[in-house]
């Protein structure tokens, strides 16, 4: 379908604009499926690297792709998408915010071209960036939001959802506005609260941080993300995020009152609301949260010990839902927290102790 | 030293009041070292359970312990400690807040008795509670704050630090006020921010939560903790926590302005402060944070596969600093994130791919 008119069947060529981590990974995933992939980037070095990794070929100067994927930084998405729509191709972008680019694109193209634009957002990434960090499996098993606007061509939507499936991700269809509300609550607001939790540590007496446990590490981990990138993402969703932050200020005021109140009722009610929040996050594989229980195991901190532990766990036949190595000061021993189905926790603990592991729940 | 006058050498008997998770675990740890342990609890069932687990013997009606450990809920610590000091024993409590109980105890005992009180706080716990969740290894490798007041008998302080060492923990000496400031920043404030991050999810459209990634799970995990217990802890430290929350409101206002500002400078500055905060949290074994990098590996989600993975990692000889199983919707495959020393990440990735694992960084 070299003229790019949508058919809903993804046959290529696929043109990825922006050969960074996501664009190059997408090229690798598409090549894995035998699709013809064109790559371009304002930085020719990125294209050379992506091509050398097998993510595709440099984009020809003429020729029209069936599907163009705009994988550039948030601030450049609209201009690049508008240019791509002018070629007659179906166009998607993979930016983290969807309403603002749609609005900007709508201002510059007619309805016929706009029908070929379908925004999307893969829930995938890495602490590293650039084509060298790319992987064909980056999207495997991740949710990937597909956010058609009301005038989107249904075949164009199907084409983008074929791209999602081809990359190994799971399509989640939402309107652009719904998407931005969703990520504001599930990503942007938690990120900013982690930033506040981490930021106030910089005011602490350094010695006091020796009392840091796994809790503060978990709460603050995402705050280590690239400030420039997150700055662009959050500002592109500034309306929704600002509104949620203002309502959060109201909740913070309630919390301040509750902490200082004569009775603990209000504070406990707020804490209970937090417990409810942790329970409604979808569990592994998007299903209902699995009721898990922890089993803690003491593991000498050198290579091979984890192998021995998981060898035993495999023989015991209990599936590990989640795990973490706790960081313990002063001793060269790791405390591994295994989360297993609650009903299996006691069996695992006793079976591990029978194999001479120090384990407790 | 049955008369309980401090000598700095812990010879017992050790009287643990409160045979819950922590008290029973402490009894088990002390028995492991051959110390005579007395147990008491308002709930005789708890004592029977703890005794049956080998955590010690029921406390005799007469006789004076060398060291009394008050392991009761925060609201009862002071009254129990005052009664224990009257017996002439050295007394510590293991509550999560230190200034308030000291103040309450000071109001009811003379300086001579007060000299034998030394508060402490083990950074250990479990999602479960009660004696059945106890373990002799609960304190292994954990920090344990020891918080002597200015009039504390040095021998009494040494005695409590001997208890910490005997339980396998690492003593961190702080004043009660310093301790409460430290945990307010490293524990109470992060906990409350996690509660706010989780609580606002309850206002989300359920379908929108399908876009939840590992980030929001990490930020909100601790918010699942027992509301009644955390309510008592935070209210016992209400002064410090309230002050930090009010200064946090100021930072939230700055954040709201920054999100809506014409330039991204202020927002990026706030995000950078968050990055700094994540970098000053002490690393594994209390040392300087280790520069780690992630390696992601796709693992079929059934028993035995993790064993095979860690068997290979063990043979490759790279030490895993931290790891997590990412939760991916829609596919029965686990994405395991391995954190390894940054310099070893690429070697591990390529070695795993050579062993036919799908791995990326």
XYZ file of C-alpha atoms in Angstrom:
722
model
C 0.000 0.000 0.000
C 2.681 2.457 -1.064
C 0.134 5.279 -1.412
C -0.400 4.963 2.323
C -4.213 4.970 2.190
C -5.355 3.000 5.231
C -6.471 -0.608 4.824
C -6.100 -1.715 8.454
C -3.490 -4.267 7.338
C 0.061 -3.271 8.260
C 2.225 -4.205 5.289
C 4.787 -1.390 5.409
C 6.833 0.529 4.736
C 6.978 1.766 8.344
C 8.704 5.149 8.710
C 10.072 5.817 12.209
C 11.020 9.466 12.732
C 13.285 9.806 15.741
C 15.832 6.997 16.179
C 16.161 7.206 19.954
C 15.450 4.468 22.476
C 11.778 4.030 21.552
C 12.029 4.642 17.793
C 14.975 2.291 17.366
C 13.339 -0.352 19.568
C 10.188 -0.097 17.461
C 12.279 -0.480 14.289
C 13.912 -3.599 15.724
C 10.505 -5.027 16.693
C 9.092 -4.322 13.215
C 12.129 -5.772 11.441
C 11.731 -8.857 13.672
C 8.358 -9.251 11.938
C 9.873 -8.734 8.479
C 8.374 -5.277 7.925
C 10.249 -2.739 5.767
C 11.402 0.030 8.135
C 12.622 3.529 7.210
C 14.532 5.515 9.823
C 15.181 9.245 10.093
C 16.449 11.546 12.817
C 17.726 15.137 13.012
C 20.903 13.476 14.305
C 22.388 11.397 11.426
C 24.580 9.569 13.968
C 21.424 8.129 15.551
C 20.268 6.834 12.158
C 23.670 5.239 11.463
C 23.600 3.552 14.874
C 19.994 2.355 14.508
C 20.685 1.000 11.008
C 23.802 -0.788 12.231
C 21.682 -2.398 14.972
C 19.319 -3.728 12.293
C 16.410 -1.415 13.083
C 15.836 -0.535 9.400
C 17.240 1.505 6.519
C 17.737 5.275 6.168
C 14.483 6.819 4.921
C 14.482 7.458 1.121
C 14.165 11.083 0.019
C 10.962 10.247 -1.898
C 8.412 7.457 -1.489
C 5.469 7.352 0.904
C 5.321 5.089 3.940
C 2.113 3.280 4.873
C 2.561 4.271 8.520
C 4.726 6.990 10.043
C 5.654 6.777 13.724
C 6.651 10.116 15.241
C 9.111 9.255 18.041
C 10.603 12.691 18.696
C 10.750 14.725 21.952
C 7.338 16.027 23.109
C 7.986 19.627 22.043
C 8.580 18.618 18.379
C 5.784 16.036 17.936
C 3.146 18.321 16.367
C 5.356 19.906 13.682
C 6.789 16.524 12.638
C 3.337 14.894 12.568
C 1.899 17.684 10.412
C 4.695 17.256 7.857
C 4.190 13.475 7.869
C 0.424 13.776 7.298
C 1.150 15.900 4.199
C 2.750 12.823 2.588
C -0.569 10.946 2.664
C 0.613 8.343 5.192
C -1.193 7.227 8.327
C 0.584 8.907 11.256
C 0.880 8.061 14.924
C 3.072 9.568 17.614
C 4.250 7.823 20.758
C 4.422 10.816 23.078
C 3.445 10.585 26.739
C 0.632 13.154 26.427
C -2.122 13.067 23.768
C -4.556 16.013 23.890
C -2.069 18.853 23.327
C -0.379 17.417 20.190
C -3.803 16.570 18.708
C -4.907 20.162 19.264
C -1.722 21.535 17.730
C -1.977 19.182 14.726
C -5.683 20.026 14.189
C -4.727 23.698 13.873
C -2.496 22.949 10.855
C -4.194 20.210 8.788
C -7.636 19.730 7.191
C -10.100 17.041 8.353
C -9.096 14.622 5.579
C -5.462 14.633 6.720
C -6.418 14.695 10.403
C -8.400 11.458 9.849
C -5.071 9.705 9.197
C -3.620 10.804 12.564
C -4.064 8.438 15.539
C -2.021 9.191 18.639
C -0.617 6.431 20.847
C 1.550 5.937 23.929
C 3.529 2.794 24.776
C 4.039 2.288 28.537
C 7.675 1.335 28.010
C 11.036 2.910 28.540
C 14.394 2.526 30.179
C 16.632 4.496 32.528
C 18.930 4.817 29.507
C 18.144 6.659 26.282
C 19.400 6.748 22.685
C 19.496 4.026 19.994
C 22.196 2.001 21.758
C 19.743 1.328 24.609
C 17.154 -0.011 22.144
C 15.757 -3.524 22.165
C 13.279 -5.437 20.002
C 11.682 -6.647 23.243
C 11.249 -3.224 24.865
C 7.482 -3.279 24.261
C 6.912 -6.960 25.043
C 3.949 -7.310 27.356
C 3.559 -3.566 27.982
C 0.289 -1.674 27.782
C 0.232 0.669 24.764
C -2.497 3.314 24.755
C -4.127 4.005 21.351
C -5.999 7.322 21.449
C -8.124 7.971 18.322
C -9.875 11.340 18.011
C -13.554 11.418 16.977
C -12.757 12.018 13.269
C -10.083 9.303 13.017
C -10.376 6.863 10.102
C -11.263 3.434 11.626
C -8.764 1.762 9.272
C -6.045 4.124 10.502
C -6.896 3.128 14.083
C -6.716 -0.567 13.156
C -3.362 0.034 11.458
C -1.901 1.583 14.618
C -3.310 -1.244 16.724
C -1.608 -3.690 14.328
C 1.667 -1.871 15.035
C 1.020 -2.304 18.767
C 0.342 -6.022 18.372
C 3.365 -6.471 16.102
C 5.602 -4.923 18.748
C 4.381 -7.390 21.375
C 2.434 -4.820 23.404
C -1.222 -4.826 24.499
C -3.402 -2.053 22.991
C -5.559 -0.046 25.409
C -7.993 2.248 23.539
C -8.793 5.587 25.185
C -9.780 9.053 24.007
C -6.882 11.560 24.088
C -8.473 13.391 27.020
C -9.130 10.156 28.925
C -5.524 9.132 28.323
C -4.151 12.382 29.732
C -6.380 12.082 32.797
C -5.242 8.461 33.222
C -1.500 9.150 33.019
C -1.865 12.269 35.180
C -3.179 10.023 37.975
C -1.135 6.873 37.353
C 2.139 8.488 36.298
C 2.525 12.275 36.470
C 1.093 12.853 39.958
C 2.866 9.846 41.540
C 6.066 11.047 39.850
C 5.717 14.556 41.269
C 4.923 13.222 44.758
C 8.030 11.027 44.547
C 9.965 14.165 43.558
C 8.655 16.005 46.633
C 9.464 12.999 48.868
C 13.002 12.819 47.442
C 13.520 16.576 47.350
C 12.844 17.055 51.076
C 15.600 14.513 51.825
C 18.106 17.086 50.556
C 17.205 19.166 53.652
C 17.959 16.267 56.029
C 21.062 15.958 58.190
C 23.123 13.414 56.186
C 23.617 11.132 59.238
C 19.841 10.909 59.636
C 19.565 9.210 56.235
C 21.228 6.128 57.754
C 17.739 5.247 59.037
C 16.454 5.005 55.436
C 14.676 1.737 54.764
C 13.230 0.102 51.659
C 10.098 2.227 51.984
C 11.685 5.583 51.173
C 13.698 3.923 48.374
C 10.511 2.677 46.736
C 8.601 5.931 47.190
C 11.406 8.025 45.661
C 12.823 5.707 42.956
C 11.040 7.246 39.947
C 12.194 10.728 41.006
C 15.597 9.781 39.533
C 14.123 10.156 36.009
C 15.445 12.708 33.469
C 14.226 16.166 34.643
C 14.198 17.677 31.136
C 12.083 14.865 29.676
C 9.646 14.763 32.615
C 9.510 18.545 32.571
C 8.308 18.451 28.931
C 5.832 15.632 29.622
C 4.282 17.283 32.671
C 4.055 20.705 31.046
C 2.357 19.147 27.996
C -0.289 17.874 30.452
C -0.129 21.002 32.623
C -3.881 21.606 32.640
C -4.840 18.215 34.047
C -1.782 17.905 36.298
C -2.267 21.412 37.681
C -5.899 20.644 38.507
C -4.961 17.399 40.268
C -2.165 19.166 42.161
C -4.594 21.823 43.381
C -7.034 19.178 44.592
C -4.029 17.422 46.178
C -3.263 20.636 48.061
C -6.735 20.369 49.567
C -6.002 16.783 50.598
C -2.653 17.881 52.047
C -4.422 20.537 54.127
C -6.851 17.872 55.392
C -3.847 15.688 56.228
C -2.130 18.516 58.120
C -5.309 19.085 60.141
C -5.715 15.345 60.746
C -2.119 14.965 62.018
C -2.665 17.777 64.516
C -6.248 16.862 65.445
C -7.379 15.783 68.909
C -8.664 12.473 67.601
C -6.955 10.031 65.239
C -10.165 9.316 63.314
C -9.489 11.658 60.395
C -5.876 10.521 60.002
C -6.850 6.835 60.052
C -9.556 7.580 57.456
C -6.950 9.195 55.167
C -4.583 6.251 55.707
C -7.417 3.835 54.919
C -8.060 5.681 51.658
C -4.405 5.094 50.785
C -4.783 1.366 51.470
C -7.801 1.296 49.128
C -5.724 3.014 46.439
C -3.001 0.382 46.605
C -5.640 -2.342 46.182
C -7.226 -1.044 42.977
C -4.005 -0.977 40.926
C -4.394 -3.845 38.431
C -2.216 -6.833 39.274
C 0.232 -8.842 37.238
C -0.934 -9.520 33.647
C -3.577 -6.811 34.078
C -5.783 -9.166 36.036
C -7.216 -8.695 39.504
C -4.488 -8.104 42.091
C -3.200 -11.464 43.384
C -3.301 -11.847 47.170
C 0.397 -12.306 47.913
C 2.394 -12.719 51.076
C 6.076 -12.063 51.764
C 8.747 -14.614 52.594
C 12.092 -13.133 53.667
C 15.287 -15.082 53.058
C 18.818 -14.274 54.200
C 21.253 -14.652 51.279
C 25.068 -14.279 51.381
C 25.822 -11.335 49.131
C 27.956 -12.877 46.380
C 27.330 -14.417 42.952
C 25.789 -17.873 42.898
C 23.779 -17.616 46.120
C 20.690 -16.251 44.363
C 21.066 -19.077 41.856
C 21.056 -21.604 44.701
C 18.023 -19.906 46.277
C 15.966 -19.819 43.080
C 17.101 -23.330 42.235
C 15.550 -24.451 45.525
C 12.434 -22.330 44.977
C 12.035 -23.872 41.524
C 12.306 -27.370 43.000
C 9.828 -26.451 45.738
C 7.539 -25.390 42.888
C 6.272 -22.054 44.217
C 5.887 -19.230 41.692
C 7.444 -15.920 42.727
C 5.086 -13.029 41.937
C 7.524 -10.295 42.907
C 10.807 -9.979 44.698
C 13.271 -7.447 45.988
C 16.669 -7.453 47.614
C 16.494 -5.374 50.775
C 19.502 -3.151 51.327
C 20.958 -3.718 54.762
C 23.673 -1.541 56.253
C 26.750 -2.959 57.927
C 26.556 -6.596 56.915
C 27.533 -8.400 53.710
C 24.313 -10.317 53.538
C 21.240 -9.699 51.412
C 17.697 -9.957 52.702
C 15.562 -11.122 49.772
C 11.846 -10.448 49.965
C 9.832 -12.933 47.913
C 6.185 -12.168 47.217
C 4.300 -15.402 46.566
C 0.628 -16.343 46.502
C -0.464 -15.896 50.121
C -1.644 -19.491 50.398
C 1.821 -20.758 49.394
C 3.930 -18.485 51.630
C 4.072 -20.767 54.679
C 4.817 -23.821 52.542
C 7.688 -21.955 50.857
C 9.077 -20.676 54.164
C 9.170 -24.097 55.808
C 10.476 -25.791 52.654
C 13.303 -23.227 52.458
C 14.176 -23.706 56.139
C 14.221 -27.463 55.521
C 16.898 -26.660 52.901
C 18.863 -24.703 55.528
C 17.879 -21.216 54.391
C 17.125 -18.645 57.093
C 13.617 -17.649 56.092
C 10.731 -15.928 57.812
C 7.406 -14.293 56.952
C 23.185 -9.063 87.685
C 19.758 -9.953 89.058
C 19.465 -6.579 90.807
C 19.450 -5.040 87.363
C 22.024 -2.338 88.088
C 23.745 -1.638 84.769
C 27.171 -3.102 84.059
C 27.164 -2.771 80.254
C 27.430 -6.550 79.940
C 24.188 -8.210 78.850
C 23.894 -11.386 80.902
C 20.114 -11.503 81.363
C 17.479 -12.121 82.319
C 15.895 -10.216 79.422
C 12.229 -9.356 80.013
C 10.269 -8.694 76.817
C 6.903 -7.039 77.470
C 4.657 -7.416 74.434
C 4.920 -10.767 72.643
C 3.936 -9.535 69.194
C 5.987 -9.732 65.995
C 8.906 -7.649 67.293
C 8.898 -8.810 70.925
C 8.711 -12.495 70.014
C 11.353 -12.087 67.312
C 13.624 -10.406 69.863
C 13.018 -13.273 72.296
C 13.955 -15.779 69.607
C 17.113 -13.810 68.752
C 18.109 -13.606 72.445
C 17.407 -17.297 73.065
C 19.548 -18.043 69.978
C 22.386 -16.442 71.979
C 21.551 -18.467 75.090
C 20.142 -15.541 77.079
C 17.391 -16.153 79.658
C 14.236 -14.509 78.277
C 11.028 -13.669 80.163
C 7.882 -12.949 78.164
C 4.707 -11.130 79.136
C 1.731 -9.712 77.244
C -1.756 -8.447 78.136
C -2.885 -11.283 75.856
C -1.896 -14.607 77.525
C -2.452 -16.370 74.191
C 0.438 -14.377 72.737
C 2.711 -15.511 75.578
C 1.710 -19.168 75.095
C 2.419 -18.891 71.357
C 5.756 -17.113 71.857
C 6.845 -19.665 74.484
C 5.855 -22.534 72.204
C 8.002 -20.972 69.466
C 10.984 -21.016 71.840
C 11.115 -17.235 72.391
C 11.459 -17.615 76.168
C 9.503 -18.457 79.343
C 6.495 -16.721 80.925
C 7.760 -13.887 83.164
C 7.911 -14.876 86.859
C 5.683 -12.902 89.235
C 8.725 -11.773 91.226
C 12.391 -11.379 90.292
C 14.024 -8.479 88.510
C 15.291 -8.618 84.930
C 18.622 -7.045 83.958
C 17.015 -5.473 80.862
C 13.342 -4.903 80.091
C 12.285 -4.380 76.471
C 8.951 -2.599 76.082
C 7.471 -3.890 72.808
C 3.866 -2.715 73.178
C 1.777 -0.452 70.889
C 2.927 3.213 70.848
C 0.047 4.487 73.017
C 0.983 2.149 75.920
C 4.792 2.497 75.866
C 5.154 5.189 78.560
C 2.966 3.575 81.239
C 4.615 0.161 80.758
C 8.127 1.667 80.801
C 7.414 3.596 84.022
C 6.268 0.399 85.767
C 9.342 -1.459 84.488
C 11.742 1.243 85.723
C 10.219 0.863 89.214
C 11.631 -2.681 89.345
C 15.204 -1.339 89.133
C 15.892 -2.841 85.721
C 17.419 -1.082 82.710
C 14.541 -0.343 80.325
C 14.359 0.245 76.600
C 11.359 0.514 74.308
C 11.327 -0.236 70.597
C 8.676 2.253 69.503
C 8.917 4.133 66.198
C 8.993 7.569 67.863
C 11.313 8.568 70.725
C 10.792 12.101 72.062
C 7.169 11.769 73.192
C 7.567 8.582 75.290
C 10.729 10.035 76.919
C 8.769 13.142 77.866
C 5.876 11.093 79.241
C 8.222 8.822 81.210
C 10.179 11.803 82.599
C 6.948 13.160 84.057
C 6.473 10.032 86.196
C 9.931 8.907 87.411
C 12.845 10.552 89.263
C 16.243 11.175 87.658
C 17.769 8.020 89.178
C 15.156 5.807 87.535
C 15.169 7.837 84.332
C 18.922 7.170 84.011
C 18.084 3.513 83.438
C 15.767 4.294 80.476
C 17.304 4.292 76.979
C 14.888 4.368 74.046
C 15.595 2.497 70.821
C 13.998 1.741 67.454
C 14.796 -1.257 65.229
C 14.232 -0.580 61.510
C 12.567 -3.959 61.067
C 9.083 -5.284 60.584
C 6.848 -7.366 58.401
C 3.549 -6.980 56.597
C 2.242 -9.522 59.112
C 1.958 -9.023 62.859
C 1.641 -11.189 65.966
C 3.990 -13.812 67.472
C 3.363 -16.329 64.681
C 5.042 -13.932 62.223
C 8.135 -13.727 64.449
C 11.615 -14.794 63.389
C 15.007 -14.900 65.121
C 16.439 -13.302 61.962
C 13.986 -10.382 61.753
C 16.648 -7.899 62.901
C 19.572 -9.392 60.961
C 21.433 -6.603 59.193
C 18.879 -3.904 60.002
C 19.739 -0.484 61.404
C 18.572 -0.123 65.037
C 18.483 3.407 66.421
C 19.625 3.789 70.052
C 18.461 7.134 71.459
C 19.902 7.932 74.905
C 18.690 11.087 76.685
C 21.269 13.424 78.268
C 20.898 11.888 81.755
C 21.092 8.256 80.593
C 23.539 5.976 82.457
C 26.366 5.149 79.981
C 26.285 1.513 81.148
C 22.564 1.374 80.399
C 23.279 2.675 76.883
C 25.973 0.032 76.412
C 23.578 -2.641 77.635
C 20.957 -1.659 75.048
C 23.614 -1.566 72.318
C 24.629 -5.098 73.386
C 21.006 -6.140 72.848
C 21.141 -4.599 69.356
C 24.370 -6.447 68.517
C 23.040 -9.720 69.957
C 19.985 -9.463 67.698
C 22.151 -9.116 64.603
C 21.279 -5.451 63.973
C 23.553 -2.416 63.564
C 23.259 0.259 66.278
C 22.865 3.868 65.111
C 23.135 6.314 68.050
C 20.997 9.461 67.859
C 19.319 11.789 70.354
C 15.555 11.223 70.690
C 14.843 14.516 68.908
C 17.321 13.749 66.100
C 15.727 10.326 65.706
C 12.236 11.757 65.349
C 13.466 14.284 62.780
C 15.237 11.491 60.904
C 12.253 9.137 60.721
C 9.899 12.017 59.920
C 11.953 12.641 56.756
C 12.961 9.074 55.866
C 9.762 7.292 56.865
C 6.734 9.316 58.010
C 6.717 11.951 55.240
C 7.432 9.465 52.411
C 4.697 7.252 53.875
C 2.168 10.097 53.885
C 3.090 11.130 50.328
C 2.621 7.509 49.238
C -0.780 7.624 50.956
C -1.727 10.755 48.990
C -0.472 9.199 45.732
C -2.492 6.034 46.396
C -5.539 7.843 47.759
C -6.022 9.956 44.632
C -6.171 6.730 42.569
C -9.506 6.002 44.247
C -10.921 8.982 42.308
C -9.718 7.573 38.970
C -11.945 5.930 36.371
C -11.164 2.215 36.977
C -10.353 1.595 33.277
C -7.722 4.334 33.427
C -5.746 2.316 35.989
C -4.878 -0.162 33.226
C -2.122 2.294 32.279
C -0.469 1.794 35.694
C 3.201 0.897 35.434
C 5.850 -0.145 37.937
C 6.375 3.487 38.905
C 3.023 4.037 40.605
C 3.302 0.609 42.243
C 6.628 1.582 43.828
C 5.493 5.044 44.893
C 2.348 3.707 46.592
C 3.504 0.338 48.005
C 4.068 1.462 51.623
C 0.619 3.064 51.709
C -0.755 -0.478 52.164
C 0.548 -0.462 55.765
C -1.772 -0.822 58.788
C -3.649 2.507 59.165
C -4.165 2.165 62.938
C -0.470 1.494 63.618
C 0.770 4.250 61.267
C -1.861 6.575 62.691
C -0.410 6.076 66.198
C 3.171 6.440 64.952
C 2.553 9.633 62.999
C 0.478 11.235 65.764
C 3.240 10.442 68.279
C 5.543 12.482 66.011
C 2.836 15.002 65.098
C 4.917 18.068 65.912
C 7.790 17.263 63.578
C 5.600 15.680 60.890
C 3.168 18.606 60.953
C 6.034 21.074 60.527
C 7.453 19.100 57.571
C 3.986 18.825 56.010
C 3.516 22.594 56.250
C 6.875 23.224 54.577
C 5.847 20.600 52.003
C 2.702 22.625 51.295
C 4.989 25.512 50.401
C 6.909 23.233 48.029
C 3.631 21.985 46.549
C 2.573 25.589 45.876
C 5.924 26.210 44.149
C 5.342 23.053 42.115
C 1.836 24.164 41.102
C 3.232 27.528 39.978
C 6.098 25.812 38.136
C 3.742 23.465 36.249
C 1.664 26.413 35.052
C 4.583 28.788 34.450
C 5.543 30.211 31.057
C 9.030 28.717 31.290
C 10.011 25.179 32.293
C 13.013 26.394 34.329
C 11.348 26.249 37.757
C 9.806 22.808 37.127
C 13.106 21.358 35.913
C 14.807 22.825 38.998
C 12.285 21.074 41.257
C 12.717 17.811 39.318
C 16.500 18.140 39.638
C 16.147 18.546 43.401
C 14.250 15.238 43.404
C 17.077 13.560 41.487
C 19.546 14.839 44.115
C 17.355 13.394 46.851
C 17.390 9.923 45.304
C 21.200 10.071 45.151
C 21.852 10.816 48.830
C 19.968 7.813 50.213
C 22.692 5.496 51.559
C 23.283 2.461 49.369
C 23.438 -1.217 50.136
C 25.252 -2.055 53.391
C 24.985 1.616 54.387
C 27.876 2.532 52.126
C 27.938 5.084 49.338
C 25.253 4.404 46.731
C 26.584 1.969 44.122
C 26.300 3.187 40.520
C 24.032 0.501 39.083
C 22.449 -0.022 35.691
C 19.398 -2.063 34.703
C 19.311 -5.208 32.591
C 15.822 -6.380 31.604
C 15.196 -10.063 30.928
C 12.059 -11.721 29.596
C 11.179 -14.764 31.724
C 8.350 -17.254 31.119
C 6.066 -16.884 34.092
C 6.199 -20.347 35.708
C 8.309 -22.031 38.415
C 11.857 -22.996 37.468
C 12.493 -20.204 34.951
C 13.866 -17.802 37.567
C 16.066 -20.644 38.782
C 17.435 -21.092 35.273
C 17.982 -17.328 34.931
C 19.835 -16.944 38.227
C 21.749 -20.118 37.548
C 23.054 -18.482 34.387
C 23.693 -15.164 36.165
C 25.644 -17.031 38.830
C 27.756 -18.738 36.183
C 28.300 -15.410 34.400
C 29.529 -14.166 37.767
C 27.770 -10.813 37.968
C 26.401 -9.789 41.369
C 22.783 -8.595 41.366
C 22.404 -5.468 43.538
C 18.642 -5.284 43.255
C 15.896 -6.829 41.191
C 12.190 -6.687 40.539
C 9.655 -8.556 38.453
C 7.777 -6.045 36.346
C 4.065 -6.699 36.118
C 2.923 -6.842 32.530
C -0.708 -6.994 31.514
C -2.023 -9.451 28.962
C 0.921 -11.832 28.601
C 2.075 -14.751 30.716
C 5.662 -13.616 30.730
C 7.606 -11.788 33.410
C 9.942 -8.901 32.715
C 12.696 -9.117 35.324
C 14.667 -5.948 36.019
C 18.160 -6.701 37.321
C 20.170 -3.861 38.823
C 23.875 -4.617 38.567
C 27.035 -2.563 38.883
C 26.838 -0.189 35.883
C 30.195 -1.346 34.534
C 28.951 -4.967 34.426
C 25.520 -4.343 32.854
C 26.566 -4.684 29.198
C 28.638 -7.806 29.938
C 25.643 -9.388 31.687
C 23.235 -8.455 28.882
C 25.385 -9.936 26.131
C 26.243 -13.022 28.197
C 22.529 -13.628 28.830
C 21.677 -13.214 25.140
C 24.475 -15.681 24.354
C 22.539 -18.079 26.596
C 19.358 -17.402 24.567
C 17.684 -15.074 27.036
C 15.871 -12.024 25.626
C 17.686 -9.275 27.486
C 18.057 -5.530 27.017
C 19.267 -2.498 28.948
